[in-house]
Amino acid sequence: MGFPEDHLIPLVDEGLGNSAYLVDLGDGRALAVDASRDLRALRTAAERRGLTVAHAADTHLHADFLSGAVQLGHDHGASILASVAGGRAFDHQGLADGDEVDLGGLTAGGRS
């Protein structure tokens, strides 16, 4: 099964130069990837498409990136997916190389 190109929604943060995405999982749920702390663009994109953010994946390990993942977990009950190598102090599912998470037909693999 191929991944429909229109299910990947780029979110541009002009101020930070951060690449963030909203992934439509095809069942009314979405995966937020590297959501910035300012969640307005992400929330607007999800609302326009009738999506609920069910998962938030953080791929950044550096301390200079302020993630919106914890806020998405708090506000939407999103599960947070992040590298186990990051040693994060917040509740999340730690992923290592080769780990997979079933996102309802889309599988995400972890890299540390």
PDB file of N, CA and C in Angstrom:
ATOM      1  N   MET A   1       0.843  -1.178   0.000  1.00  0.00           N
ATOM      2  CA  MET A   1       0.000   0.000   0.000  1.00  0.00           C
ATOM      3  C   MET A   1       0.885   1.237   0.000  1.00  0.00           C
ATOM      4  N   GLY A   2       0.699   2.139  -0.949  1.00  0.00           N
ATOM      5  CA  GLY A   2       1.482   3.359  -1.026  1.00  0.00           C
ATOM      6  C   GLY A   2       0.964   4.416  -0.073  1.00  0.00           C
ATOM      7  N   PHE A   3       1.814   5.365   0.240  1.00  0.00           N
ATOM      8  CA  PHE A   3       1.443   6.459   1.131  1.00  0.00           C
ATOM      9  C   PHE A   3       0.988   7.636   0.281  1.00  0.00           C
ATOM     10  N   PRO A   4      -0.270   8.066   0.425  1.00  0.00           N
ATOM     11  CA  PRO A   4      -0.766   9.189  -0.375  1.00  0.00           C
ATOM     12  C   PRO A   4       0.006  10.473  -0.060  1.00  0.00           C
ATOM     13  N   GLU A   5       0.508  11.116  -1.104  1.00  0.00           N
ATOM     14  CA  GLU A   5       1.334  12.312  -0.927  1.00  0.00           C
ATOM     15  C   GLU A   5       0.595  13.426  -0.194  1.00  0.00           C
ATOM     16  N   ASP A   6      -0.719  13.529  -0.388  1.00  0.00           N
ATOM     17  CA  ASP A   6      -1.468  14.610   0.254  1.00  0.00           C
ATOM     18  C   ASP A   6      -1.690  14.359   1.746  1.00  0.00           C
ATOM     19  N   HIS A   7      -1.212  13.226   2.265  1.00  0.00           N
ATOM     20  CA  HIS A   7      -1.334  12.951   3.696  1.00  0.00           C
ATOM     21  C   HIS A   7      -0.168  13.516   4.495  1.00  0.00           C
ATOM     22  N   LEU A   8       0.851  14.036   3.826  1.00  0.00           N
ATOM     23  CA  LEU A   8       1.992  14.670   4.489  1.00  0.00           C
ATOM     24  C   LEU A   8       1.847  16.176   4.349  1.00  0.00           C
ATOM     25  N   ILE A   9       1.618  16.840   5.474  1.00  0.00           N
ATOM     26  CA  ILE A   9       1.357  18.277   5.470  1.00  0.00           C
ATOM     27  C   ILE A   9       2.536  19.001   6.110  1.00  0.00           C
ATOM     28  N   PRO A  10       3.354  19.707   5.302  1.00  0.00           N
ATOM     29  CA  PRO A  10       4.475  20.444   5.881  1.00  0.00           C
ATOM     30  C   PRO A  10       3.968  21.652   6.675  1.00  0.00           C
ATOM     31  N   LEU A  11       4.583  21.894   7.806  1.00  0.00           N
ATOM     32  CA  LEU A  11       4.262  23.047   8.641  1.00  0.00           C
ATOM     33  C   LEU A  11       5.508  23.910   8.713  1.00  0.00           C
ATOM     34  N   VAL A  12       5.405  25.137   8.259  1.00  0.00           N
ATOM     35  CA  VAL A  12       6.564  26.016   8.181  1.00  0.00           C
ATOM     36  C   VAL A  12       6.566  26.974   9.364  1.00  0.00           C
ATOM     37  N   ASP A  13       7.695  27.019  10.057  1.00  0.00           N
ATOM     38  CA  ASP A  13       7.883  27.969  11.144  1.00  0.00           C
ATOM     39  C   ASP A  13       8.935  28.963  10.674  1.00  0.00           C
ATOM     40  N   GLU A  14       8.485  30.099  10.192  1.00  0.00           N
ATOM     41  CA  GLU A  14       9.377  31.094   9.594  1.00  0.00           C
ATOM     42  C   GLU A  14      10.478  31.550  10.552  1.00  0.00           C
ATOM     43  N   GLY A  15      10.167  31.663  11.827  1.00  0.00           N
ATOM     44  CA  GLY A  15      11.128  32.198  12.776  1.00  0.00           C
ATOM     45  C   GLY A  15      12.241  31.236  13.142  1.00  0.00           C
ATOM     46  N   LEU A  16      11.962  29.935  13.167  1.00  0.00           N
ATOM     47  CA  LEU A  16      12.947  28.980  13.660  1.00  0.00           C
ATOM     48  C   LEU A  16      13.643  28.187  12.561  1.00  0.00           C
ATOM     49  N   GLY A  17      13.078  28.151  11.369  1.00  0.00           N
ATOM     50  CA  GLY A  17      13.671  27.338  10.322  1.00  0.00           C
ATOM     51  C   GLY A  17      13.546  25.855  10.620  1.00  0.00           C
ATOM     52  N   ASN A  18      12.550  25.494  11.386  1.00  0.00           N
ATOM     53  CA  ASN A  18      12.326  24.106  11.769  1.00  0.00           C
ATOM     54  C   ASN A  18      11.430  23.415  10.752  1.00  0.00           C
ATOM     55  N   SER A  19      11.764  22.178  10.411  1.00  0.00           N
ATOM     56  CA  SER A  19      10.906  21.377   9.553  1.00  0.00           C
ATOM     57  C   SER A  19       9.977  20.565  10.441  1.00  0.00           C
ATOM     58  N   ALA A  20       8.707  20.811  10.328  1.00  0.00           N
ATOM     59  CA  ALA A  20       7.697  20.089  11.103  1.00  0.00           C
ATOM     60  C   ALA A  20       6.622  19.618  10.132  1.00  0.00           C
ATOM     61  N   TYR A  21       5.968  18.517  10.495  1.00  0.00           N
ATOM     62  CA  TYR A  21       4.979  17.936   9.603  1.00  0.00           C
ATOM     63  C   TYR A  21       3.788  17.425  10.391  1.00  0.00           C
ATOM     64  N   LEU A  22       2.665  17.386   9.723  1.00  0.00           N
ATOM     65  CA  LEU A  22       1.476  16.730  10.225  1.00  0.00           C
ATOM     66  C   LEU A  22       1.192  15.606   9.228  1.00  0.00           C
ATOM     67  N   VAL A  23       1.055  14.387   9.727  1.00  0.00           N
ATOM     68  CA  VAL A  23       0.819  13.237   8.860  1.00  0.00           C
ATOM     69  C   VAL A  23      -0.594  12.733   9.111  1.00  0.00           C
ATOM     70  N   ASP A  24      -1.419  12.797   8.073  1.00  0.00           N
ATOM     71  CA  ASP A  24      -2.787  12.281   8.123  1.00  0.00           C
ATOM     72  C   ASP A  24      -2.705  10.761   8.057  1.00  0.00           C
ATOM     73  N   LEU A  25      -3.123  10.084   9.121  1.00  0.00           N
ATOM     74  CA  LEU A  25      -3.026   8.625   9.177  1.00  0.00           C
ATOM     75  C   LEU A  25      -4.170   7.937   8.434  1.00  0.00           C
ATOM     76  N   GLY A  26      -5.084   8.720   7.880  1.00  0.00           N
ATOM     77  CA  GLY A  26      -6.133   8.169   7.031  1.00  0.00           C
ATOM     78  C   GLY A  26      -7.382   7.719   7.764  1.00  0.00           C
ATOM     79  N   ASP A  27      -7.417   7.890   9.081  1.00  0.00           N
ATOM     80  CA  ASP A  27      -8.577   7.444   9.857  1.00  0.00           C
ATOM     81  C   ASP A  27      -9.095   8.525  10.811  1.00  0.00           C
ATOM     82  N   GLY A  28      -8.790   9.786  10.488  1.00  0.00           N
ATOM     83  CA  GLY A  28      -9.214  10.897  11.344  1.00  0.00           C
ATOM     84  C   GLY A  28      -8.185  11.261  12.398  1.00  0.00           C
ATOM     85  N   ARG A  29      -7.102  10.472  12.463  1.00  0.00           N
ATOM     86  CA  ARG A  29      -6.031  10.766  13.422  1.00  0.00           C
ATOM     87  C   ARG A  29      -4.802  11.245  12.667  1.00  0.00           C
ATOM     88  N   ALA A  30      -3.908  11.904  13.409  1.00  0.00           N
ATOM     89  CA  ALA A  30      -2.698  12.430  12.784  1.00  0.00           C
ATOM     90  C   ALA A  30      -1.490  12.215  13.690  1.00  0.00           C
ATOM     91  N   LEU A  31      -0.330  12.220  13.050  1.00  0.00           N
ATOM     92  CA  LEU A  31       0.963  12.181  13.713  1.00  0.00           C
ATOM     93  C   LEU A  31       1.619  13.534  13.497  1.00  0.00           C
ATOM     94  N   ALA A  32       2.023  14.202  14.567  1.00  0.00           N
ATOM     95  CA  ALA A  32       2.779  15.446  14.470  1.00  0.00           C
ATOM     96  C   ALA A  32       4.255  15.078  14.570  1.00  0.00           C
ATOM     97  N   VAL A  33       5.057  15.556  13.624  1.00  0.00           N
ATOM     98  CA  VAL A  33       6.494  15.276  13.622  1.00  0.00           C
ATOM     99  C   VAL A  33       7.246  16.569  13.864  1.00  0.00           C
ATOM    100  N   ASP A  34       8.026  16.581  14.944  1.00  0.00           N
ATOM    101  CA  ASP A  34       8.847  17.731  15.326  1.00  0.00           C
ATOM    102  C   ASP A  34       8.034  19.019  15.441  1.00  0.00           C
ATOM    103  N   ALA A  35       6.916  18.919  16.127  1.00  0.00           N
ATOM    104  CA  ALA A  35       6.057  20.089  16.337  1.00  0.00           C
ATOM    105  C   ALA A  35       6.795  21.151  17.133  1.00  0.00           C
ATOM    106  N   SER A  36       6.726  22.387  16.660  1.00  0.00           N
ATOM    107  CA  SER A  36       7.364  23.474  17.393  1.00  0.00           C
ATOM    108  C   SER A  36       6.527  23.818  18.620  1.00  0.00           C
ATOM    109  N   ARG A  37       7.096  24.573  19.514  1.00  0.00           N
ATOM    110  CA  ARG A  37       6.403  24.965  20.745  1.00  0.00           C
ATOM    111  C   ARG A  37       5.135  25.762  20.440  1.00  0.00           C
ATOM    112  N   ASP A  38       5.195  26.576  19.397  1.00  0.00           N
ATOM    113  CA  ASP A  38       4.019  27.335  18.952  1.00  0.00           C
ATOM    114  C   ASP A  38       3.185  26.408  18.073  1.00  0.00           C
ATOM    115  N   LEU A  39       2.076  25.958  18.596  1.00  0.00           N
ATOM    116  CA  LEU A  39       1.259  24.937  17.929  1.00  0.00           C
ATOM    117  C   LEU A  39       0.142  25.503  17.050  1.00  0.00           C
ATOM    118  N   ARG A  40       0.110  26.805  16.850  1.00  0.00           N
ATOM    119  CA  ARG A  40      -1.000  27.391  16.091  1.00  0.00           C
ATOM    120  C   ARG A  40      -1.113  26.845  14.674  1.00  0.00           C
ATOM    121  N   ALA A  41      -0.014  26.769  13.919  1.00  0.00           N
ATOM    122  CA  ALA A  41      -0.074  26.275  12.534  1.00  0.00           C
ATOM    123  C   ALA A  41      -0.490  24.807  12.506  1.00  0.00           C
ATOM    124  N   LEU A  42       0.028  24.013  13.421  1.00  0.00           N
ATOM    125  CA  LEU A  42      -0.321  22.597  13.487  1.00  0.00           C
ATOM    126  C   LEU A  42      -1.801  22.428  13.801  1.00  0.00           C
ATOM    127  N   ARG A  43      -2.281  23.154  14.792  1.00  0.00           N
ATOM    128  CA  ARG A  43      -3.696  23.044  15.166  1.00  0.00           C
ATOM    129  C   ARG A  43      -4.611  23.499  14.041  1.00  0.00           C
ATOM    130  N   THR A  44      -4.233  24.552  13.340  1.00  0.00           N
ATOM    131  CA  THR A  44      -5.028  25.037  12.215  1.00  0.00           C
ATOM    132  C   THR A  44      -5.081  23.988  11.100  1.00  0.00           C
ATOM    133  N   ALA A  45      -3.927  23.414  10.772  1.00  0.00           N
ATOM    134  CA  ALA A  45      -3.882  22.387   9.717  1.00  0.00           C
ATOM    135  C   ALA A  45      -4.711  21.168  10.107  1.00  0.00           C
ATOM    136  N   ALA A  46      -4.617  20.738  11.351  1.00  0.00           N
ATOM    137  CA  ALA A  46      -5.395  19.571  11.811  1.00  0.00           C
ATOM    138  C   ALA A  46      -6.888  19.876  11.767  1.00  0.00           C
ATOM    139  N   GLU A  47      -7.251  21.048  12.227  1.00  0.00           N
ATOM    140  CA  GLU A  47      -8.673  21.426  12.255  1.00  0.00           C
ATOM    141  C   GLU A  47      -9.246  21.500  10.843  1.00  0.00           C
ATOM    142  N   ARG A  48      -8.500  22.084   9.911  1.00  0.00           N
ATOM    143  CA  ARG A  48      -8.966  22.198   8.524  1.00  0.00           C
ATOM    144  C   ARG A  48      -9.252  20.837   7.903  1.00  0.00           C
ATOM    145  N   ARG A  49      -8.501  19.847   8.331  1.00  0.00           N
ATOM    146  CA  ARG A  49      -8.644  18.501   7.763  1.00  0.00           C
ATOM    147  C   ARG A  49      -9.469  17.574   8.643  1.00  0.00           C
ATOM    148  N   GLY A  50      -9.989  18.086   9.747  1.00  0.00           N
ATOM    149  CA  GLY A  50     -10.806  17.279  10.640  1.00  0.00           C
ATOM    150  C   GLY A  50     -10.020  16.186  11.348  1.00  0.00           C
ATOM    151  N   LEU A  51      -8.753  16.477  11.670  1.00  0.00           N
ATOM    152  CA  LEU A  51      -7.873  15.479  12.277  1.00  0.00           C
ATOM    153  C   LEU A  51      -7.678  15.726  13.767  1.00  0.00           C
ATOM    154  N   THR A  52      -7.499  14.642  14.500  1.00  0.00           N
ATOM    155  CA  THR A  52      -7.128  14.676  15.909  1.00  0.00           C
ATOM    156  C   THR A  52      -5.686  14.210  16.014  1.00  0.00           C
ATOM    157  N   VAL A  53      -4.848  14.960  16.701  1.00  0.00           N
ATOM    158  CA  VAL A  53      -3.448  14.575  16.851  1.00  0.00           C
ATOM    159  C   VAL A  53      -3.361  13.463  17.895  1.00  0.00           C
ATOM    160  N   ALA A  54      -3.045  12.255  17.425  1.00  0.00           N
ATOM    161  CA  ALA A  54      -2.986  11.079  18.292  1.00  0.00           C
ATOM    162  C   ALA A  54      -1.563  10.754  18.723  1.00  0.00           C
ATOM    163  N   HIS A  55      -0.573  11.180  17.921  1.00  0.00           N
ATOM    164  CA  HIS A  55       0.827  10.879  18.206  1.00  0.00           C
ATOM    165  C   HIS A  55       1.666  12.116  17.910  1.00  0.00           C
ATOM    166  N   ALA A  56       2.733  12.290  18.691  1.00  0.00           N
ATOM    167  CA  ALA A  56       3.692  13.362  18.451  1.00  0.00           C
ATOM    168  C   ALA A  56       5.083  12.753  18.492  1.00  0.00           C
ATOM    169  N   ALA A  57       5.815  12.837  17.386  1.00  0.00           N
ATOM    170  CA  ALA A  57       7.161  12.269  17.309  1.00  0.00           C
ATOM    171  C   ALA A  57       8.192  13.388  17.349  1.00  0.00           C
ATOM    172  N   ASP A  58       9.138  13.250  18.255  1.00  0.00           N
ATOM    173  CA  ASP A  58      10.273  14.181  18.341  1.00  0.00           C
ATOM    174  C   ASP A  58      11.503  13.493  17.787  1.00  0.00           C
ATOM    175  N   THR A  59      12.136  14.108  16.794  1.00  0.00           N
ATOM    176  CA  THR A  59      13.359  13.536  16.240  1.00  0.00           C
ATOM    177  C   THR A  59      14.602  14.316  16.658  1.00  0.00           C
ATOM    178  N   HIS A  60      14.424  15.478  17.270  1.00  0.00           N
ATOM    179  CA  HIS A  60      15.552  16.314  17.680  1.00  0.00           C
ATOM    180  C   HIS A  60      16.066  15.896  19.054  1.00  0.00           C
ATOM    181  N   LEU A  61      17.354  15.709  19.162  1.00  0.00           N
ATOM    182  CA  LEU A  61      17.964  15.402  20.450  1.00  0.00           C
ATOM    183  C   LEU A  61      18.619  16.624  21.087  1.00  0.00           C
ATOM    184  N   HIS A  62      18.810  17.691  20.320  1.00  0.00           N
ATOM    185  CA  HIS A  62      19.541  18.830  20.859  1.00  0.00           C
ATOM    186  C   HIS A  62      18.674  19.698  21.752  1.00  0.00           C
ATOM    187  N   ALA A  63      19.318  20.319  22.692  1.00  0.00           N
ATOM    188  CA  ALA A  63      18.631  21.111  23.714  1.00  0.00           C
ATOM    189  C   ALA A  63      18.105  22.440  23.179  1.00  0.00           C
ATOM    190  N   ASP A  64      18.500  22.847  21.977  1.00  0.00           N
ATOM    191  CA  ASP A  64      18.065  24.147  21.464  1.00  0.00           C
ATOM    192  C   ASP A  64      16.721  24.086  20.743  1.00  0.00           C
ATOM    193  N   PHE A  65      16.068  22.931  20.741  1.00  0.00           N
ATOM    194  CA  PHE A  65      14.765  22.800  20.093  1.00  0.00           C
ATOM    195  C   PHE A  65      13.679  22.673  21.157  1.00  0.00           C
ATOM    196  N   LEU A  66      12.752  23.616  21.157  1.00  0.00           N
ATOM    197  CA  LEU A  66      11.627  23.561  22.097  1.00  0.00           C
ATOM    198  C   LEU A  66      10.455  22.890  21.393  1.00  0.00           C
ATOM    199  N   SER A  67      10.144  21.702  21.839  1.00  0.00           N
ATOM    200  CA  SER A  67       9.120  20.883  21.213  1.00  0.00           C
ATOM    201  C   SER A  67       7.728  21.171  21.773  1.00  0.00           C
ATOM    202  N   GLY A  68       6.730  21.018  20.922  1.00  0.00           N
ATOM    203  CA  GLY A  68       5.342  21.133  21.344  1.00  0.00           C
ATOM    204  C   GLY A  68       4.728  19.787  21.695  1.00  0.00           C
ATOM    205  N   ALA A  69       5.534  18.720  21.674  1.00  0.00           N
ATOM    206  CA  ALA A  69       5.009  17.373  21.891  1.00  0.00           C
ATOM    207  C   ALA A  69       4.353  17.213  23.258  1.00  0.00           C
ATOM    208  N   VAL A  70       4.959  17.728  24.296  1.00  0.00           N
ATOM    209  CA  VAL A  70       4.386  17.585  25.639  1.00  0.00           C
ATOM    210  C   VAL A  70       3.032  18.284  25.717  1.00  0.00           C
ATOM    211  N   GLN A  71       2.932  19.443  25.097  1.00  0.00           N
ATOM    212  CA  GLN A  71       1.658  20.171  25.080  1.00  0.00           C
ATOM    213  C   GLN A  71       0.604  19.388  24.298  1.00  0.00           C
ATOM    214  N   LEU A  72       0.996  18.754  23.194  1.00  0.00           N
ATOM    215  CA  LEU A  72       0.053  17.928  22.431  1.00  0.00           C
ATOM    216  C   LEU A  72      -0.404  16.734  23.262  1.00  0.00           C
ATOM    217  N   GLY A  73       0.499  16.169  24.046  1.00  0.00           N
ATOM    218  CA  GLY A  73       0.117  15.083  24.946  1.00  0.00           C
ATOM    219  C   GLY A  73      -0.878  15.556  25.984  1.00  0.00           C
ATOM    220  N   HIS A  74      -0.625  16.717  26.531  1.00  0.00           N
ATOM    221  CA  HIS A  74      -1.509  17.286  27.567  1.00  0.00           C
ATOM    222  C   HIS A  74      -2.868  17.672  26.994  1.00  0.00           C
ATOM    223  N   ASP A  75      -2.867  18.393  25.881  1.00  0.00           N
ATOM    224  CA  ASP A  75      -4.109  18.944  25.322  1.00  0.00           C
ATOM    225  C   ASP A  75      -4.938  17.914  24.553  1.00  0.00           C
ATOM    226  N   HIS A  76      -4.271  16.982  23.882  1.00  0.00           N
ATOM    227  CA  HIS A  76      -4.969  16.068  22.978  1.00  0.00           C
ATOM    228  C   HIS A  76      -4.822  14.600  23.370  1.00  0.00           C
ATOM    229  N   GLY A  77      -4.045  14.323  24.410  1.00  0.00           N
ATOM    230  CA  GLY A  77      -3.808  12.934  24.793  1.00  0.00           C
ATOM    231  C   GLY A  77      -2.904  12.208  23.818  1.00  0.00           C
ATOM    232  N   ALA A  78      -2.131  12.950  23.025  1.00  0.00           N
ATOM    233  CA  ALA A  78      -1.234  12.347  22.043  1.00  0.00           C
ATOM    234  C   ALA A  78      -0.139  11.552  22.742  1.00  0.00           C
ATOM    235  N   SER A  79       0.149  10.373  22.214  1.00  0.00           N
ATOM    236  CA  SER A  79       1.295   9.623  22.723  1.00  0.00           C
ATOM    237  C   SER A  79       2.550  10.259  22.131  1.00  0.00           C
ATOM    238  N   ILE A  80       3.587  10.377  22.948  1.00  0.00           N
ATOM    239  CA  ILE A  80       4.828  11.011  22.513  1.00  0.00           C
ATOM    240  C   ILE A  80       5.841   9.928  22.187  1.00  0.00           C
ATOM    241  N   LEU A  81       6.393   9.988  20.989  1.00  0.00           N
ATOM    242  CA  LEU A  81       7.392   9.045  20.509  1.00  0.00           C
ATOM    243  C   LEU A  81       8.710   9.797  20.380  1.00  0.00           C
ATOM    244  N   ALA A  82       9.772   9.266  21.008  1.00  0.00           N
ATOM    245  CA  ALA A  82      11.066   9.944  20.961  1.00  0.00           C
ATOM    246  C   ALA A  82      12.184   8.936  21.167  1.00  0.00           C
ATOM    247  N   SER A  83      13.361   9.288  20.717  1.00  0.00           N
ATOM    248  CA  SER A  83      14.511   8.410  20.862  1.00  0.00           C
ATOM    249  C   SER A  83      14.816   8.160  22.334  1.00  0.00           C
ATOM    250  N   VAL A  84      15.047   6.905  22.663  1.00  0.00           N
ATOM    251  CA  VAL A  84      15.412   6.537  24.028  1.00  0.00           C
ATOM    252  C   VAL A  84      16.753   7.177  24.404  1.00  0.00           C
ATOM    253  N   ALA A  85      17.588   7.457  23.411  1.00  0.00           N
ATOM    254  CA  ALA A  85      18.906   8.047  23.655  1.00  0.00           C
ATOM    255  C   ALA A  85      18.821   9.493  24.147  1.00  0.00           C
ATOM    256  N   GLY A  86      17.658  10.123  23.987  1.00  0.00           N
ATOM    257  CA  GLY A  86      17.521  11.523  24.374  1.00  0.00           C
ATOM    258  C   GLY A  86      17.441  11.754  25.865  1.00  0.00           C
ATOM    259  N   GLY A  87      17.146  10.716  26.637  1.00  0.00           N
ATOM    260  CA  GLY A  87      17.065  10.867  28.084  1.00  0.00           C
ATOM    261  C   GLY A  87      16.049  11.911  28.521  1.00  0.00           C
ATOM    262  N   ARG A  88      14.949  11.982  27.852  1.00  0.00           N
ATOM    263  CA  ARG A  88      13.940  12.996  28.160  1.00  0.00           C
ATOM    264  C   ARG A  88      13.311  12.748  29.524  1.00  0.00           C
ATOM    265  N   ALA A  89      12.959  13.833  30.209  1.00  0.00           N
ATOM    266  CA  ALA A  89      12.400  13.741  31.564  1.00  0.00           C
ATOM    267  C   ALA A  89      10.875  13.660  31.558  1.00  0.00           C
ATOM    268  N   PHE A  90      10.238  13.793  30.397  1.00  0.00           N
ATOM    269  CA  PHE A  90       8.788  13.728  30.332  1.00  0.00           C
ATOM    270  C   PHE A  90       8.342  12.345  29.868  1.00  0.00           C
ATOM    271  N   ASP A  91       7.078  12.028  30.110  1.00  0.00           N
ATOM    272  CA  ASP A  91       6.509  10.734  29.747  1.00  0.00           C
ATOM    273  C   ASP A  91       6.489  10.587  28.228  1.00  0.00           C
ATOM    274  N   HIS A  92       7.076   9.492  27.737  1.00  0.00           N
ATOM    275  CA  HIS A  92       7.117   9.227  26.302  1.00  0.00           C
ATOM    276  C   HIS A  92       7.418   7.754  26.059  1.00  0.00           C
ATOM    277  N   GLN A  93       7.217   7.324  24.834  1.00  0.00           N
ATOM    278  CA  GLN A  93       7.612   5.980  24.436  1.00  0.00           C
ATOM    279  C   GLN A  93       8.979   6.097  23.799  1.00  0.00           C
ATOM    280  N   GLY A  94      10.001   5.564  24.478  1.00  0.00           N
ATOM    281  CA  GLY A  94      11.362   5.630  23.971  1.00  0.00           C
ATOM    282  C   GLY A  94      11.578   4.619  22.861  1.00  0.00           C
ATOM    283  N   LEU A  95      12.138   5.085  21.743  1.00  0.00           N
ATOM    284  CA  LEU A  95      12.397   4.225  20.591  1.00  0.00           C
ATOM    285  C   LEU A  95      13.893   4.138  20.337  1.00  0.00           C
ATOM    286  N   ALA A  96      14.349   2.942  19.984  1.00  0.00           N
ATOM    287  CA  ALA A  96      15.743   2.716  19.617  1.00  0.00           C
ATOM    288  C   ALA A  96      15.782   2.209  18.179  1.00  0.00           C
ATOM    289  N   ASP A  97      16.988   2.128  17.613  1.00  0.00           N
ATOM    290  CA  ASP A  97      17.134   1.627  16.248  1.00  0.00           C
ATOM    291  C   ASP A  97      16.389   0.307  16.079  1.00  0.00           C
ATOM    292  N   GLY A  98      15.573   0.225  15.044  1.00  0.00           N
ATOM    293  CA  GLY A  98      14.856  -1.000  14.735  1.00  0.00           C
ATOM    294  C   GLY A  98      13.494  -1.123  15.389  1.00  0.00           C
ATOM    295  N   ASP A  99      13.190  -0.295  16.388  1.00  0.00           N
ATOM    296  CA  ASP A  99      11.871  -0.336  17.015  1.00  0.00           C
ATOM    297  C   ASP A  99      10.826   0.152  16.023  1.00  0.00           C
ATOM    298  N   GLU A 100       9.629  -0.399  16.123  1.00  0.00           N
ATOM    299  CA  GLU A 100       8.527   0.025  15.277  1.00  0.00           C
ATOM    300  C   GLU A 100       7.293   0.297  16.127  1.00  0.00           C
ATOM    301  N   VAL A 101       6.498   1.245  15.674  1.00  0.00           N
ATOM    302  CA  VAL A 101       5.246   1.595  16.336  1.00  0.00           C
ATOM    303  C   VAL A 101       4.154   1.550  15.280  1.00  0.00           C
ATOM    304  N   ASP A 102       3.105   0.814  15.537  1.00  0.00           N
ATOM    305  CA  ASP A 102       1.983   0.729  14.601  1.00  0.00           C
ATOM    306  C   ASP A 102       1.091   1.949  14.816  1.00  0.00           C
ATOM    307  N   LEU A 103       0.951   2.733  13.790  1.00  0.00           N
ATOM    308  CA  LEU A 103       0.141   3.945  13.867  1.00  0.00           C
ATOM    309  C   LEU A 103      -1.183   3.753  13.118  1.00  0.00           C
ATOM    310  N   GLY A 104      -1.653   2.516  13.066  1.00  0.00           N
ATOM    311  CA  GLY A 104      -2.910   2.238  12.381  1.00  0.00           C
ATOM    312  C   GLY A 104      -2.730   2.110  10.890  1.00  0.00           C
ATOM    313  N   GLY A 105      -1.825   1.263  10.458  1.00  0.00           N
ATOM    314  CA  GLY A 105      -1.588   1.057   9.038  1.00  0.00           C
ATOM    315  C   GLY A 105      -0.302   1.684   8.568  1.00  0.00           C
ATOM    316  N   LEU A 106       0.198   2.673   9.282  1.00  0.00           N
ATOM    317  CA  LEU A 106       1.475   3.304   8.983  1.00  0.00           C
ATOM    318  C   LEU A 106       2.410   2.902  10.104  1.00  0.00           C
ATOM    319  N   THR A 107       3.583   2.416   9.778  1.00  0.00           N
ATOM    320  CA  THR A 107       4.534   1.980  10.799  1.00  0.00           C
ATOM    321  C   THR A 107       5.686   2.959  10.856  1.00  0.00           C
ATOM    322  N   ALA A 108       5.995   3.425  12.060  1.00  0.00           N
ATOM    323  CA  ALA A 108       7.111   4.337  12.271  1.00  0.00           C
ATOM    324  C   ALA A 108       8.252   3.582  12.911  1.00  0.00           C
ATOM    325  N   GLY A 109       9.446   3.739  12.371  1.00  0.00           N
ATOM    326  CA  GLY A 109      10.632   3.098  12.932  1.00  0.00           C
ATOM    327  C   GLY A 109      11.453   4.108  13.693  1.00  0.00           C
ATOM    328  N   GLY A 110      12.134   3.626  14.735  1.00  0.00           N
ATOM    329  CA  GLY A 110      12.938   4.510  15.565  1.00  0.00           C
ATOM    330  C   GLY A 110      14.399   4.501  15.179  1.00  0.00           C
ATOM    331  N   ARG A 111      15.052   5.636  15.355  1.00  0.00           N
ATOM    332  CA  ARG A 111      16.503   5.773  15.188  1.00  0.00           C
ATOM    333  C   ARG A 111      17.019   6.581  16.339  1.00  0.00           C
ATOM    334  N   SER A 112      18.113   6.162  16.923  1.00  0.00           N
ATOM    335  CA  SER A 112      18.696   6.948  18.022  1.00  0.00           C
ATOM    336  C   SER A 112      19.825   7.802  17.525  1.00  0.00           C
TER     337      SER A 112
END
